[in-house]
Every structure is written in C-alpha cells, then in structure tokens.
Amino acid sequence: MSTKHYLLTREETITINDSKVFRTPNAADGFAINRLIERCPPLDTNSLYCNLLQCTHFAETSVLVEQQSEIVGLISGYLIPARTDTLFVWQVAVSDQCRGQGLASQMLENLLERPACARVAHLETTVTASNNASKALFQRLATGLNTELTSSILFDKNQHFRGKHESECLLHIGPFN
C-alpha cells in the first residue's frame, strides 16, 4: 500500500492511499456529505446548513474520503472549546461500498495525525447502545492507542429525548500521546 502526503495549504492536507483520497472537507462538499449521511443509518441526519458549517468551521478537525471523485467517507469533529486537548467526533459515515475495509479506522488515524490535533490527548464521541459497529470502532482505537475507553450516559432517552431517541452514551478515550 502506497501512501503519499501533499500539503496544499496550511488548512488542507490530502493523503492518497491506494485509490482513496483523504482531505479536509470544504463548502462545495456540503451537499454530497448531507446525502452520504442520509445513506448511513443509524446516523442522525443534520440540516444541509449544519453540514456546511462542519465543512467550513470544523474542516481542520474533519476528514473526507473520496474514491473515483465520489465521497465515500467522512468523520466530522471539533475540539471542545473548554478542553482543547479533547477531540469530539460528531459523526462517522462510510458508504456501503467501503464498509468492512477499515476505512473508519483509517480516517480516525488520519485525523489524529493532523496539525490541528497535535495537542489532542483525549477523544470523545457519543453512541447509542444499539450501534455495535461504532462501539467496536472506538474500542479498537482505544486498544491501538494503548489507553482506556470509558462509557457513561450523556443524553438520556427520557430526560433529554422525551423517549423519542435512544440514550447517547459518551465514550471517552484517553489520555494518549
């Protein structure tokens, strides 16, 4: 597997890994990202406007993957304002044709290697109890980083979602180097 890194600007790094291109998203990607997320249940769909903000305000802490000019993967995230050593992973989306190939793990690794994440020592995300694929992804990441993964309820099904959505468990990974 051949990997090449290209620094285009201070904000955008493209990594070419076999036939996949890893890069920061931009506003032109917003619509396609919105459609990708719609095709990735159980992900919550956001408004197109929200996805445009992810592609602009949070581009440096998000990673997009293209294969043959089609968006096949996205991780959106941000540094928690009060804890800038903590990356919060908002969503992980992988298209049907790329599932089971380790793309989500590759995107996480790519994201953690970015200059914007140089000071990150903790990673957090939320998952529902029924989302076994995401729970396994983040457990593999914790194991690979040789650190602990802890889980607690962040948003309760009844208290926060009025019974209309599963509880969201906060997964915390770290500290790590």
mmCIF file of C-alpha atoms in Angstrom:
data_model
loop_
_atom_site.group_PDB
_atom_site.id
_atom_site.type_symbol
_atom_site.label_atom_id
_atom_site.label_comp_id
_atom_site.label_asym_id
_atom_site.label_seq_id
_atom_site.Cartn_x
_atom_site.Cartn_y
_atom_site.Cartn_z
ATOM 1 C CA MET A 1 0.000 0.000 0.000
ATOM 2 C CA SER A 2 1.485 3.303 -1.102
ATOM 3 C CA THR A 3 0.702 6.463 0.862
ATOM 4 C CA LYS A 4 1.679 9.962 -0.193
ATOM 5 C CA HIS A 5 1.038 13.189 1.728
ATOM 6 C CA TYR A 6 0.600 16.519 -0.015
ATOM 7 C CA LEU A 7 0.395 19.789 1.884
ATOM 8 C CA LEU A 8 -1.761 22.079 -0.243
ATOM 9 C CA THR A 9 -2.333 24.899 2.203
ATOM 10 C CA ARG A 10 -1.944 25.270 5.920
ATOM 11 C CA GLU A 11 -5.528 24.081 6.311
ATOM 12 C CA GLU A 12 -5.770 21.264 3.785
ATOM 13 C CA THR A 13 -3.746 18.077 3.595
ATOM 14 C CA ILE A 14 -4.510 15.437 1.006
ATOM 15 C CA THR A 15 -3.363 11.887 1.552
ATOM 16 C CA ILE A 16 -3.536 9.468 -1.329
ATOM 17 C CA ASN A 17 -3.796 5.903 -0.127
ATOM 18 C CA ASP A 18 -4.196 3.448 -2.993
ATOM 19 C CA SER A 19 -7.288 4.772 -4.776
ATOM 20 C CA LYS A 20 -8.665 6.813 -1.872
ATOM 21 C CA VAL A 21 -8.022 10.495 -1.265
ATOM 22 C CA PHE A 22 -8.164 11.735 2.356
ATOM 23 C CA ARG A 23 -8.630 15.501 2.689
ATOM 24 C CA THR A 24 -10.305 18.256 4.619
ATOM 25 C CA PRO A 25 -13.857 18.991 3.530
ATOM 26 C CA ASN A 26 -14.908 22.346 2.115
ATOM 27 C CA ALA A 27 -18.216 24.103 1.471
ATOM 28 C CA ALA A 28 -18.509 22.594 -2.009
ATOM 29 C CA ASP A 29 -18.735 19.155 -0.334
ATOM 30 C CA GLY A 30 -21.680 20.036 1.919
ATOM 31 C CA PHE A 31 -24.475 18.707 -0.286
ATOM 32 C CA ALA A 32 -22.720 15.404 -1.049
ATOM 33 C CA ILE A 33 -21.895 14.951 2.649
ATOM 34 C CA ASN A 34 -25.532 15.519 3.535
ATOM 35 C CA ARG A 35 -26.536 12.768 1.076
ATOM 36 C CA LEU A 36 -23.840 10.380 2.385
ATOM 37 C CA ILE A 37 -25.106 10.771 5.950
ATOM 38 C CA GLU A 38 -28.678 10.123 4.790
ATOM 39 C CA ARG A 39 -27.467 6.793 3.352
ATOM 40 C CA CYS A 40 -25.762 5.772 6.606
ATOM 41 C CA PRO A 41 -28.373 4.806 9.159
ATOM 42 C CA PRO A 42 -28.462 4.929 12.142
ATOM 43 C CA LEU A 43 -26.739 8.315 11.819
ATOM 44 C CA ASP A 44 -28.906 11.302 12.619
ATOM 45 C CA THR A 45 -29.315 13.492 9.579
ATOM 46 C CA ASN A 46 -28.437 17.124 10.084
ATOM 47 C CA SER A 47 -29.561 20.061 8.034
ATOM 48 C CA LEU A 48 -27.528 20.874 4.953
ATOM 49 C CA TYR A 49 -26.609 24.124 6.704
ATOM 50 C CA CYS A 50 -25.148 22.146 9.611
ATOM 51 C CA ASN A 51 -23.081 20.076 7.180
ATOM 52 C CA LEU A 52 -21.847 23.261 5.505
ATOM 53 C CA LEU A 53 -20.675 24.538 8.901
ATOM 54 C CA GLN A 54 -18.894 21.233 9.510
ATOM 55 C CA CYS A 55 -17.128 21.687 6.154
ATOM 56 C CA THR A 56 -16.007 25.218 6.963
ATOM 57 C CA HIS A 57 -15.809 25.960 10.701
ATOM 58 C CA PHE A 58 -14.672 22.441 11.615
ATOM 59 C CA ALA A 59 -12.820 21.443 8.436
ATOM 60 C CA GLU A 60 -9.432 21.096 10.120
ATOM 61 C CA THR A 61 -10.859 18.576 12.581
ATOM 62 C CA SER A 62 -12.838 16.634 9.985
ATOM 63 C CA VAL A 63 -11.713 14.235 7.287
ATOM 64 C CA LEU A 64 -13.371 13.409 3.986
ATOM 65 C CA VAL A 65 -12.504 10.453 1.747
ATOM 66 C CA GLU A 66 -13.047 10.325 -1.999
ATOM 67 C CA GLN A 67 -12.747 7.361 -4.291
ATOM 68 C CA GLN A 68 -13.045 7.999 -8.022
ATOM 69 C CA SER A 69 -14.327 11.535 -7.266
ATOM 70 C CA GLU A 70 -17.170 10.188 -5.074
ATOM 71 C CA ILE A 71 -17.341 10.954 -1.355
ATOM 72 C CA VAL A 72 -17.232 7.578 0.399
ATOM 73 C CA GLY A 73 -16.356 8.566 3.958
ATOM 74 C CA LEU A 74 -16.496 11.398 6.449
ATOM 75 C CA ILE A 75 -15.607 11.999 10.044
ATOM 76 C CA SER A 76 -16.777 15.317 11.402
ATOM 77 C CA GLY A 77 -15.353 16.534 14.663
ATOM 78 C CA TYR A 78 -14.255 19.529 16.662
ATOM 79 C CA LEU A 79 -12.039 20.480 19.570
ATOM 80 C CA ILE A 80 -14.157 21.021 22.672
ATOM 81 C CA PRO A 81 -13.839 24.758 23.392
ATOM 82 C CA ALA A 82 -13.258 24.413 27.152
ATOM 83 C CA ARG A 83 -10.956 21.406 26.687
ATOM 84 C CA THR A 84 -8.880 21.950 23.555
ATOM 85 C CA ASP A 85 -6.916 18.747 24.226
ATOM 86 C CA THR A 86 -10.130 16.801 23.525
ATOM 87 C CA LEU A 87 -11.376 15.968 20.039
ATOM 88 C CA PHE A 88 -15.105 15.301 19.881
ATOM 89 C CA VAL A 89 -16.050 13.039 16.972
ATOM 90 C CA TRP A 90 -19.501 14.097 15.870
ATOM 91 C CA GLN A 91 -20.229 11.585 13.106
ATOM 92 C CA VAL A 92 -18.536 8.761 11.253
ATOM 93 C CA ALA A 93 -20.077 7.960 7.874
ATOM 94 C CA VAL A 94 -18.854 5.273 5.466
ATOM 95 C CA SER A 95 -20.660 4.426 2.225
ATOM 96 C CA ASP A 96 -21.958 0.915 1.646
ATOM 97 C CA GLN A 97 -19.264 0.033 -0.900
ATOM 98 C CA CYS A 98 -16.455 0.824 1.560
ATOM 99 C CA ARG A 99 -17.789 -0.781 4.739
ATOM 100 C CA GLY A 100 -15.785 -3.608 6.232
ATOM 101 C CA GLN A 101 -12.493 -2.337 4.779
ATOM 102 C CA GLY A 102 -11.210 -0.449 7.819
ATOM 103 C CA LEU A 103 -11.943 2.968 6.315
ATOM 104 C CA ALA A 104 -13.365 4.415 9.548
ATOM 105 C CA SER A 105 -10.197 3.417 11.427
ATOM 106 C CA GLN A 106 -8.027 4.917 8.678
ATOM 107 C CA MET A 107 -9.989 8.172 8.869
ATOM 108 C CA LEU A 108 -9.557 8.341 12.653
ATOM 109 C CA GLU A 109 -5.813 7.769 12.306
ATOM 110 C CA ASN A 110 -5.589 10.419 9.571
ATOM 111 C CA LEU A 111 -7.484 12.892 11.704
ATOM 112 C CA LEU A 112 -5.355 12.341 14.811
ATOM 113 C CA GLU A 113 -2.167 12.887 12.758
ATOM 114 C CA ARG A 114 -3.238 16.347 11.588
ATOM 115 C CA PRO A 115 -1.586 19.520 12.881
ATOM 116 C CA ALA A 116 -4.933 20.715 14.269
ATOM 117 C CA CYS A 117 -4.940 17.660 16.559
ATOM 118 C CA ALA A 118 -1.296 17.880 17.663
ATOM 119 C CA ARG A 119 -2.288 18.626 21.268
ATOM 120 C CA VAL A 120 -5.161 16.158 21.432
ATOM 121 C CA ALA A 121 -4.762 13.696 24.307
ATOM 122 C CA HIS A 122 -8.409 12.625 24.620
ATOM 123 C CA LEU A 123 -11.140 11.677 22.171
ATOM 124 C CA GLU A 124 -14.845 11.676 22.931
ATOM 125 C CA THR A 125 -17.910 10.677 20.980
ATOM 126 C CA THR A 126 -21.435 9.534 21.642
ATOM 127 C CA VAL A 127 -23.035 6.293 20.531
ATOM 128 C CA THR A 128 -26.303 4.561 21.200
ATOM 129 C CA ALA A 129 -26.340 1.155 22.864
ATOM 130 C CA SER A 130 -27.549 -0.465 19.640
ATOM 131 C CA ASN A 131 -24.705 0.936 17.491
ATOM 132 C CA ASN A 132 -22.337 -2.006 17.824
ATOM 133 C CA ALA A 133 -20.202 -1.037 14.823
ATOM 134 C CA SER A 134 -19.326 2.352 16.318
ATOM 135 C CA LYS A 135 -18.689 0.903 19.765
ATOM 136 C CA ALA A 136 -16.292 -1.631 18.226
ATOM 137 C CA LEU A 137 -14.538 1.077 16.155
ATOM 138 C CA PHE A 138 -13.800 3.215 19.204
ATOM 139 C CA GLN A 139 -12.770 0.215 21.314
ATOM 140 C CA ARG A 140 -10.245 -0.724 18.595
ATOM 141 C CA LEU A 141 -8.965 2.857 18.627
ATOM 142 C CA ALA A 142 -8.520 2.819 22.417
ATOM 143 C CA THR A 143 -6.715 -0.515 22.218
ATOM 144 C CA GLY A 144 -4.468 0.760 19.417
ATOM 145 C CA LEU A 145 -3.653 3.879 21.439
ATOM 146 C CA ASN A 146 -2.928 1.706 24.480
ATOM 147 C CA THR A 147 -5.413 3.575 26.635
ATOM 148 C CA GLU A 148 -8.769 3.115 28.307
ATOM 149 C CA LEU A 149 -12.253 3.604 26.941
ATOM 150 C CA THR A 150 -14.916 4.603 29.464
ATOM 151 C CA SER A 151 -18.635 4.962 28.884
ATOM 152 C CA SER A 152 -21.371 6.933 30.627
ATOM 153 C CA ILE A 153 -24.787 8.282 29.699
ATOM 154 C CA LEU A 154 -24.519 11.815 28.316
ATOM 155 C CA PHE A 155 -28.036 12.334 26.961
ATOM 156 C CA ASP A 156 -30.771 10.183 28.473
ATOM 157 C CA LYS A 157 -33.587 8.737 26.370
ATOM 158 C CA ASN A 158 -36.313 10.043 28.654
ATOM 159 C CA GLN A 159 -34.770 13.126 30.214
ATOM 160 C CA HIS A 160 -33.265 14.613 27.049
ATOM 161 C CA PHE A 161 -35.070 12.937 24.149
ATOM 162 C CA ARG A 162 -38.564 12.545 25.704
ATOM 163 C CA GLY A 163 -38.483 8.849 24.777
ATOM 164 C CA LYS A 164 -38.086 9.518 21.034
ATOM 165 C CA HIS A 165 -34.390 8.563 20.685
ATOM 166 C CA GLU A 166 -32.083 6.068 22.349
ATOM 167 C CA SER A 167 -29.820 7.350 25.096
ATOM 168 C CA GLU A 168 -26.482 8.640 23.844
ATOM 169 C CA CYS A 169 -23.525 7.169 25.728
ATOM 170 C CA LEU A 170 -20.411 9.294 25.986
ATOM 171 C CA LEU A 171 -17.314 7.283 25.107
ATOM 172 C CA HIS A 172 -14.098 8.781 26.445
ATOM 173 C CA ILE A 173 -10.713 7.564 25.176
ATOM 174 C CA GLY A 174 -7.519 8.772 26.778
ATOM 175 C CA PRO A 175 -5.222 10.109 27.739
ATOM 176 C CA PHE A 176 -2.926 9.163 24.854
ATOM 177 C CA ASN A 177 0.045 10.630 23.007
#
